CSV table of C-alpha atoms in Angstrom, one decimal:
chain,number,residue,atom,x,y,z
A,1,MET,CA,9.1,27.9,72.3
A,2,LYS,CA,6.1,28.2,70.0
A,3,THR,CA,3.7,30.9,71.1
A,4,ILE,CA,-0.1,30.6,71.4
A,5,LYS,CA,-2.0,33.8,71.0
A,6,ALA,CA,-4.9,34.0,73.4
A,7,ALA,CA,-7.9,36.2,74.1
A,8,LEU,CA,-10.6,36.4,76.7
A,9,LEU,CA,-14.3,36.9,76.1
A,10,SER,CA,-14.7,38.8,79.4
A,11,TYR,CA,-12.5,40.7,81.8
A,12,GLY,CA,-14.6,40.4,84.9
A,13,MET,CA,-13.4,38.4,88.0
A,14,SER,CA,-12.8,35.2,86.0
A,15,GLY,CA,-10.6,36.8,83.4
A,16,LYS,CA,-8.8,39.3,85.7
A,17,VAL,CA,-8.2,36.9,88.6
A,18,PHE,CA,-8.0,33.4,87.3
A,19,GLN,CA,-6.9,33.5,83.6
A,20,ALA,CA,-5.0,36.6,82.5
A,21,PRO,CA,-2.3,36.3,85.2
A,22,PHE,CA,-1.4,32.8,84.2
A,23,LEU,CA,-1.5,33.5,80.5
A,24,GLU,CA,0.9,36.3,81.1
A,25,LEU,CA,3.2,34.2,83.3
A,26,HIS,CA,3.4,31.2,80.9
A,27,PRO,CA,6.1,31.8,78.3
A,28,GLY,CA,4.2,29.9,75.7
A,29,PHE,CA,1.2,32.2,75.6
A,30,GLU,CA,0.8,35.8,74.4
A,31,LEU,CA,-2.3,37.5,75.8
A,32,LEU,CA,-3.8,39.6,72.9
A,33,GLY,CA,-6.6,41.1,74.9
A,34,SER,CA,-10.3,40.8,75.9
A,35,TRP,CA,-13.8,41.6,74.7
A,36,GLU,CA,-15.0,44.3,77.0
A,37,ARG,CA,-18.6,45.5,76.7
A,38,SER,CA,-18.8,48.6,79.0
A,39,LYS,CA,-15.9,49.0,81.4
A,40,LYS,CA,-12.6,49.1,79.6
A,41,LEU,CA,-10.2,47.8,82.3
A,42,ILE,CA,-7.8,45.3,80.8
A,43,GLN,CA,-5.3,47.9,79.5
A,44,GLU,CA,-4.9,49.2,83.1
A,45,ASP,CA,-3.4,45.9,84.0
A,46,TYR,CA,-1.8,44.9,80.7
A,47,PRO,CA,-1.1,48.1,78.6
A,48,GLN,CA,0.2,46.2,75.7
A,49,VAL,CA,-3.1,44.3,75.0
A,50,LYS,CA,-6.3,45.2,73.1
A,51,SER,CA,-9.8,45.9,74.3
A,52,TYR,CA,-12.0,44.2,71.7
A,53,GLU,CA,-15.4,45.6,70.8
A,54,SER,CA,-17.0,42.2,69.9
A,55,ILE,CA,-16.5,38.5,69.7
A,56,ASP,CA,-16.4,38.9,65.9
A,57,GLU,CA,-13.4,41.1,66.1
A,58,ILE,CA,-11.6,38.5,68.2
A,59,LEU,CA,-12.5,35.6,65.9
A,60,ALA,CA,-11.4,37.6,62.8
A,61,SER,CA,-8.0,38.1,64.3
A,62,ASP,CA,-5.0,35.7,64.3
A,63,VAL,CA,-5.8,34.5,67.8
A,64,ASP,CA,-5.2,30.8,68.4
A,65,LEU,CA,-7.0,30.2,71.7
A,66,VAL,CA,-10.1,31.8,73.1
A,67,VAL,CA,-11.2,31.7,76.7
A,68,VAL,CA,-15.0,31.5,77.0
A,69,ASN,CA,-15.4,33.0,80.5
A,70,THR,CA,-18.8,34.7,80.1
A,71,PRO,CA,-22.1,33.8,82.0
A,72,ILE,CA,-22.8,30.1,82.0
A,73,ASP,CA,-25.9,30.3,79.8
A,74,THR,CA,-23.7,31.8,77.0
A,75,HIS,CA,-21.0,29.2,77.1
A,76,PHE,CA,-22.5,26.9,74.4
A,77,GLU,CA,-23.2,29.6,71.9
A,78,TYR,CA,-19.8,31.3,72.3
A,79,ALA,CA,-17.8,28.1,72.5
A,80,LYS,CA,-19.5,26.8,69.3
A,81,ARG,CA,-18.7,30.0,67.5
A,82,VAL,CA,-15.0,29.8,68.6
A,83,LEU,CA,-14.7,26.2,67.4
A,84,GLU,CA,-16.5,26.9,64.1
A,85,ALA,CA,-13.9,29.8,63.5
A,86,GLY,CA,-11.1,27.2,63.8
A,87,LYS,CA,-9.9,28.4,67.2
A,88,HIS,CA,-9.0,26.3,70.3
A,89,ALA,CA,-11.1,27.0,73.4
A,90,ILE,CA,-11.0,27.0,77.2
A,91,VAL,CA,-14.5,27.1,78.6
A,92,GLU,CA,-15.2,28.2,82.2
A,93,LYS,CA,-17.3,26.0,84.5
A,94,ALA,CA,-20.0,25.0,84.4
A,95,PHE,CA,-19.0,23.8,80.9
A,96,THR,CA,-22.5,24.1,79.5
A,97,THR,CA,-26.1,24.0,80.7
A,98,THR,CA,-27.0,20.6,79.5
A,99,VAL,CA,-25.3,17.2,78.6
A,100,ALA,CA,-26.5,17.6,75.0
A,101,GLU,CA,-24.7,20.9,74.6
A,102,ALA,CA,-21.5,19.5,76.1
A,103,GLN,CA,-21.5,16.5,73.8
A,104,GLU,CA,-22.2,18.7,70.8
A,105,LEU,CA,-19.2,20.9,71.6
A,106,ALA,CA,-17.0,17.8,72.2
A,107,ALA,CA,-18.0,16.3,68.8
A,108,LEU,CA,-17.4,19.6,67.0
A,109,ALA,CA,-13.9,20.0,68.5
A,110,GLN,CA,-13.0,16.5,67.5
A,111,GLU,CA,-14.4,17.0,64.0
A,112,LYS,CA,-12.3,20.1,63.5
A,113,GLY,CA,-9.1,18.7,65.2
A,114,LEU,CA,-9.2,21.5,67.9
A,115,LYS,CA,-8.5,21.4,71.6
A,116,LEU,CA,-11.4,22.1,74.0
A,117,ALA,CA,-10.6,22.3,77.7
A,118,VAL,CA,-12.9,23.0,80.7
A,119,PHE,CA,-11.5,25.4,83.3
A,120,GLN,CA,-11.8,23.2,86.4
A,121,ASN,CA,-9.0,25.0,88.1
A,122,ARG,CA,-9.8,23.6,91.6
A,123,ARG,CA,-8.1,20.3,90.6
A,124,TRP,CA,-4.9,22.4,91.2
A,125,ASP,CA,-5.9,23.7,94.6
A,126,SER,CA,-3.4,22.8,97.4
A,127,ASP,CA,-6.3,21.1,99.3
A,128,LEU,CA,-7.3,18.7,96.5
A,129,LYS,CA,-3.7,17.9,95.5
A,130,THR,CA,-3.0,16.9,99.1
A,131,VAL,CA,-6.2,14.8,99.4
A,132,ARG,CA,-5.3,13.1,96.1
A,133,GLN,CA,-1.9,12.2,97.3
A,134,ILE,CA,-3.3,10.7,100.5
A,135,LEU,CA,-5.5,8.5,98.4
A,136,LEU,CA,-2.7,7.5,96.0
A,137,ASP,CA,-0.6,6.6,98.9
A,138,GLY,CA,-3.3,4.3,100.2
A,139,ALA,CA,-3.0,5.8,103.6
A,140,LEU,CA,-6.6,5.2,104.5
A,141,GLY,CA,-7.0,1.7,103.2
A,142,GLU,CA,-10.3,0.9,101.4
A,143,ILE,CA,-12.5,4.0,101.2
A,144,VAL,CA,-15.9,3.8,103.0
A,145,GLU,CA,-17.1,7.4,102.7
A,146,ALA,CA,-16.1,10.9,101.7
A,147,GLU,CA,-17.7,14.3,102.2
A,148,PHE,CA,-16.7,17.4,100.4
A,149,HIS,CA,-17.9,20.9,101.3
A,150,PHE,CA,-17.8,24.2,99.4
A,151,ASP,CA,-19.5,26.4,102.0
A,152,ARG,CA,-19.7,30.2,102.5
A,153,TYR,CA,-21.5,32.6,104.8
A,154,ASN,CA,-23.2,35.1,102.5
A,155,PRO,CA,-26.9,35.6,103.0
A,156,LEU,CA,-27.0,38.6,100.6
A,157,LEU,CA,-27.9,38.2,96.9
A,158,SER,CA,-25.1,38.7,94.4
A,159,PRO,CA,-25.0,42.1,92.6
A,160,LYS,CA,-24.4,40.1,89.3
A,161,GLN,CA,-27.9,39.9,87.8
A,162,HIS,CA,-27.2,36.7,85.8
A,163,LYS,CA,-26.4,34.9,89.0
A,164,GLU,CA,-29.7,35.8,90.7
A,165,THR,CA,-32.3,35.6,87.9
A,166,VAL,CA,-33.8,32.4,86.7
A,167,ASN,CA,-31.9,31.2,83.7
A,168,SER,CA,-30.3,28.0,82.4
A,169,GLY,CA,-27.0,28.8,84.1
A,170,SER,CA,-27.9,30.3,87.4
A,171,GLY,CA,-27.9,28.7,90.9
A,172,ILE,CA,-25.3,27.2,93.2
A,173,LEU,CA,-25.6,23.7,91.5
A,174,LYS,CA,-24.0,25.2,88.4
A,175,ASP,CA,-21.8,27.6,90.2
A,176,LEU,CA,-20.0,25.8,93.0
A,177,GLY,CA,-21.5,22.4,92.2
A,178,PRO,CA,-19.2,21.8,89.2
A,179,HIS,CA,-16.1,22.2,91.4
A,180,LEU,CA,-17.3,19.6,93.9
A,181,ILE,CA,-18.6,17.2,91.2
A,182,ASP,CA,-15.4,17.4,89.1
A,183,GLN,CA,-13.2,16.8,92.1
A,184,ALA,CA,-15.2,13.7,93.1
A,185,LEU,CA,-15.1,12.3,89.6
A,186,TYR,CA,-11.4,13.1,89.3
A,187,LEU,CA,-10.6,11.2,92.5
A,188,PHE,CA,-13.1,8.4,92.4
A,189,GLY,CA,-14.4,8.0,88.9
A,190,PHE,CA,-18.0,8.0,87.6
A,191,PRO,CA,-20.6,6.8,90.1
A,192,LYS,CA,-23.4,4.3,89.6
A,193,ALA,CA,-26.3,6.5,90.9
A,194,VAL,CA,-27.1,10.0,92.3
A,195,SER,CA,-29.4,11.3,95.0
A,196,ALA,CA,-29.8,15.0,95.6
A,197,ASP,CA,-31.7,17.6,97.6
A,198,ILE,CA,-31.6,21.1,96.1
A,199,ARG,CA,-33.1,24.1,98.0
A,200,THR,CA,-33.5,27.9,98.1
A,201,THR,CA,-32.6,29.3,101.5
A,202,ARG,CA,-31.8,33.0,101.2
A,203,GLU,CA,-34.5,35.7,101.6
A,204,ASN,CA,-35.8,36.9,98.2
A,205,SER,CA,-33.7,34.4,96.3
A,206,VAL,CA,-35.3,32.8,93.2
A,207,VAL,CA,-32.4,30.4,92.4
A,208,ASP,CA,-31.1,27.4,94.2
A,209,ASP,CA,-28.5,28.2,96.9
A,210,TRP,CA,-28.2,25.0,98.9
A,211,VAL,CA,-27.3,21.6,97.6
A,212,ASP,CA,-26.6,18.1,99.0
A,213,ILE,CA,-25.6,15.5,96.5
A,214,LEU,CA,-24.9,11.8,97.3
A,215,LEU,CA,-22.9,9.8,94.8
A,216,PHE,CA,-23.3,6.0,94.9
A,217,TYR,CA,-20.2,3.9,94.2
A,218,ALA,CA,-20.1,0.1,94.4
A,219,ASP,CA,-18.5,0.0,97.8
A,220,PHE,CA,-18.5,3.5,99.2
A,221,ARG,CA,-20.4,6.8,99.1
A,222,VAL,CA,-19.4,10.4,98.4
A,223,ARG,CA,-21.4,13.4,99.7
A,224,LEU,CA,-21.1,16.9,98.1
A,225,LYS,CA,-22.5,19.9,99.9
A,226,ALA,CA,-22.6,23.7,99.2
A,227,SER,CA,-24.4,26.4,101.2
A,228,PHE,CA,-24.4,30.1,101.8
A,229,PHE,CA,-25.3,29.7,105.5
A,230,VAL,CA,-22.2,28.2,107.0
A,231,ARG,CA,-20.7,30.7,109.4
A,232,GLU,CA,-18.4,28.2,111.2
A,233,PRO,CA,-16.9,26.2,108.4
A,234,ASN,CA,-16.9,22.4,108.2
A,235,PRO,CA,-13.7,20.6,107.0
A,236,ALA,CA,-13.7,20.9,103.2
A,237,TYR,CA,-12.7,17.3,102.9
A,238,VAL,CA,-13.5,14.4,105.2
A,239,ILE,CA,-12.5,10.9,104.0
A,240,HIS,CA,-12.9,7.7,106.1
A,241,GLY,CA,-11.3,4.4,105.1
A,242,LYS,CA,-11.1,1.1,106.7
A,243,ASN,CA,-7.6,2.0,108.1
A,244,GLY,CA,-8.1,5.6,109.0
A,245,SER,CA,-9.4,9.1,108.4
A,246,PHE,CA,-8.2,12.3,106.8
A,247,LEU,CA,-9.7,15.8,107.5
A,248,LYS,CA,-8.7,18.9,105.6
A,249,PRO,CA,-9.9,22.5,106.0
A,250,ARG,CA,-10.2,24.6,102.9
A,251,GLY,CA,-6.9,26.4,102.8
A,252,ASP,CA,-5.8,27.2,99.2
A,253,VAL,CA,-4.6,30.8,99.0
A,254,GLN,CA,-4.5,31.3,95.3
A,255,GLU,CA,-7.9,33.0,94.8
A,256,ASP,CA,-7.4,35.4,97.8
A,257,ASP,CA,-3.9,36.3,96.6
A,258,LEU,CA,-5.0,36.8,93.0
A,259,LYS,CA,-7.8,39.1,94.2
A,260,VAL,CA,-5.3,41.5,95.8
A,261,MET,CA,-3.3,41.4,92.6
A,262,LYS,CA,-0.4,39.3,93.8
A,263,LYS,CA,1.4,37.9,90.8
A,264,PRO,CA,1.7,34.1,90.5
A,265,ASN,CA,5.2,32.5,90.2
A,266,LEU,CA,6.7,29.0,90.0
A,267,ASP,CA,8.5,29.0,93.3
A,268,SER,CA,6.5,30.0,96.4
A,269,TRP,CA,3.0,30.3,94.8
A,270,GLY,CA,0.2,28.4,96.3
A,271,THR,CA,1.8,27.8,99.7
A,272,GLU,CA,-0.8,27.4,102.5
A,273,PRO,CA,-0.3,28.6,106.1
A,274,LEU,CA,0.6,25.8,108.4
A,275,GLU,CA,-2.6,26.1,110.4
A,276,LYS,CA,-4.5,24.9,107.4
A,277,GLU,CA,-2.8,21.5,107.3
A,278,GLY,CA,-4.9,18.4,107.2
A,279,PHE,CA,-5.2,15.9,110.0
A,280,LEU,CA,-4.4,12.2,109.4
A,281,HIS,CA,-5.3,9.4,111.8
A,282,THR,CA,-4.6,6.0,110.4
A,283,GLU,CA,-2.6,2.8,110.7
A,284,ILE,CA,0.1,1.9,108.2
A,285,ASP,CA,2.1,-1.4,108.5
A,286,GLY,CA,1.0,-1.7,112.1
A,287,LYS,CA,2.0,1.8,113.1
A,288,ILE,CA,-0.5,4.4,114.2
A,289,MET,CA,-0.2,7.8,112.6
A,290,HIS,CA,-2.0,10.6,114.4
A,291,GLY,CA,-1.2,14.2,113.4
A,292,LYS,CA,-1.0,17.0,110.8
A,293,ILE,CA,0.2,16.3,107.2
A,294,PRO,CA,2.1,18.9,105.2
A,295,THR,CA,0.1,20.4,102.4
A,296,LEU,CA,1.2,20.3,98.8
A,297,LYS,CA,1.5,23.6,96.9
A,298,GLY,CA,-1.4,24.6,94.6
A,299,ASN,CA,-0.8,26.2,91.2
A,300,TYR,CA,-3.3,26.9,88.5
A,301,TYR,CA,-0.3,27.4,86.2
A,302,ASP,CA,-0.3,23.7,85.7
A,303,PHE,CA,-3.7,23.8,84.0
A,304,PHE,CA,-2.5,26.3,81.4
A,305,ASP,CA,0.7,24.4,81.0
A,306,GLY,CA,-1.5,21.4,80.2
A,307,VAL,CA,-3.4,23.4,77.6
A,308,TYR,CA,-0.2,24.6,76.0
A,309,ASN,CA,1.1,21.0,75.7
A,310,ALA,CA,-2.3,19.8,74.4
A,311,ILE,CA,-2.2,22.4,71.6
A,312,ILE,CA,1.5,22.2,70.7
A,313,ASN,CA,2.2,18.5,71.3
A,314,ASP,CA,-1.3,17.1,70.6
A,315,THR,CA,-1.7,15.6,74.1
A,316,ALA,CA,-5.0,15.4,75.9
A,317,GLU,CA,-6.4,18.5,77.5
A,318,PRO,CA,-5.9,18.8,81.3
A,319,VAL,CA,-9.6,18.7,81.7
A,320,THR,CA,-11.4,17.4,78.6
A,321,ALA,CA,-14.8,18.1,77.1
A,322,GLN,CA,-15.8,14.6,78.1
A,323,ASP,CA,-14.9,15.5,81.7
A,324,GLY,CA,-17.2,18.5,81.4
A,325,ALA,CA,-20.0,16.3,79.9
A,326,ARG,CA,-19.7,13.9,82.8
A,327,VAL,CA,-20.1,16.7,85.3
A,328,MET,CA,-23.2,17.8,83.4
A,329,GLN,CA,-24.6,14.2,83.6
A,330,ILE,CA,-24.3,14.4,87.4
A,331,ILE,CA,-26.0,17.9,87.5
A,332,GLU,CA,-28.9,16.7,85.3
A,333,ALA,CA,-29.3,13.6,87.5
A,334,ALA,CA,-29.2,15.7,90.6
A,335,ILE,CA,-32.0,18.0,89.3
A,336,GLN,CA,-34.1,15.0,88.4
A,337,SER,CA,-33.4,13.3,91.8
A,338,SER,CA,-34.4,16.4,93.7
A,339,GLN,CA,-37.5,17.0,91.7
A,340,GLU,CA,-38.7,13.4,91.8
A,341,LYS,CA,-37.3,12.7,95.3
A,342,ARG,CA,-35.6,9.4,94.3
A,343,VAL,CA,-32.3,7.9,93.5
A,344,VAL,CA,-31.4,8.2,89.8
A,345,ASP,CA,-29.3,5.5,88.2
A,346,LEU,CA,-26.7,6.5,85.7
């Protein structure tokens, strides 16, 4: 198996929790290390790797793939430098801060024959995989409406300054919003129009922290909501079709397990507790179905396996730069809609 040498541009939560464990697990990757600005922590977890002093040091090395997992407002600058240096890239969500930036990076990667993937790992959550299977099976019939939630109860401001100061990458729309938007586009395709309401609800907050986005499709609607004031959670996924309904609480265990340093594997990883199973009430071939549905396993490993195959076998990235650009189109339309209080055609 050919080996892809990989490095991270940060070893905060994203690198430590979501990327490094899977780069270590996959036999096709060799983790070289991470750029660390102040705290030098990566060698505590991976003694064999290097703590780099700068992005220049990484780009001057024999690294093949660089993970751009720095604050959102730096993604474009760093990803462009990575591509210009002839390296493949994975860029954390939100991909960029504007559609124009996303399109420029996509064009640059294509020009140089490089792979550029967007880290939309939530496509491989157990929740979404199960919802997708329900839709592929046609269990609900023709879809009438869907509502996705990414809610939390956390009235306190984040200690991470870049998340709570006004900049081109701050706010819930570009933090949790890309997860919801990408999942909707992945399941239903690109909508015809967008309506959105974007608010600030936490005391002393200066960035948006509540969002309600409505996506208009020809024959159905999809609502996407995120808030920091949901103490009693809604179902994460509610889908109604002409034959029935499916409700699924958020239950994917991967983030919580990774935060307590559990190591991912290819056997039992991503297995939800039974109490998080979704509820299906529908009619199929004249038979009423009314009860819980087993949840598929989640595994972020599949994203990295997709990146490996893209680089080695020249297949499409598991989440392409164009996917990232389409998410940015929805975000820009949502901002315009909220500001102008109208539906924005796409």
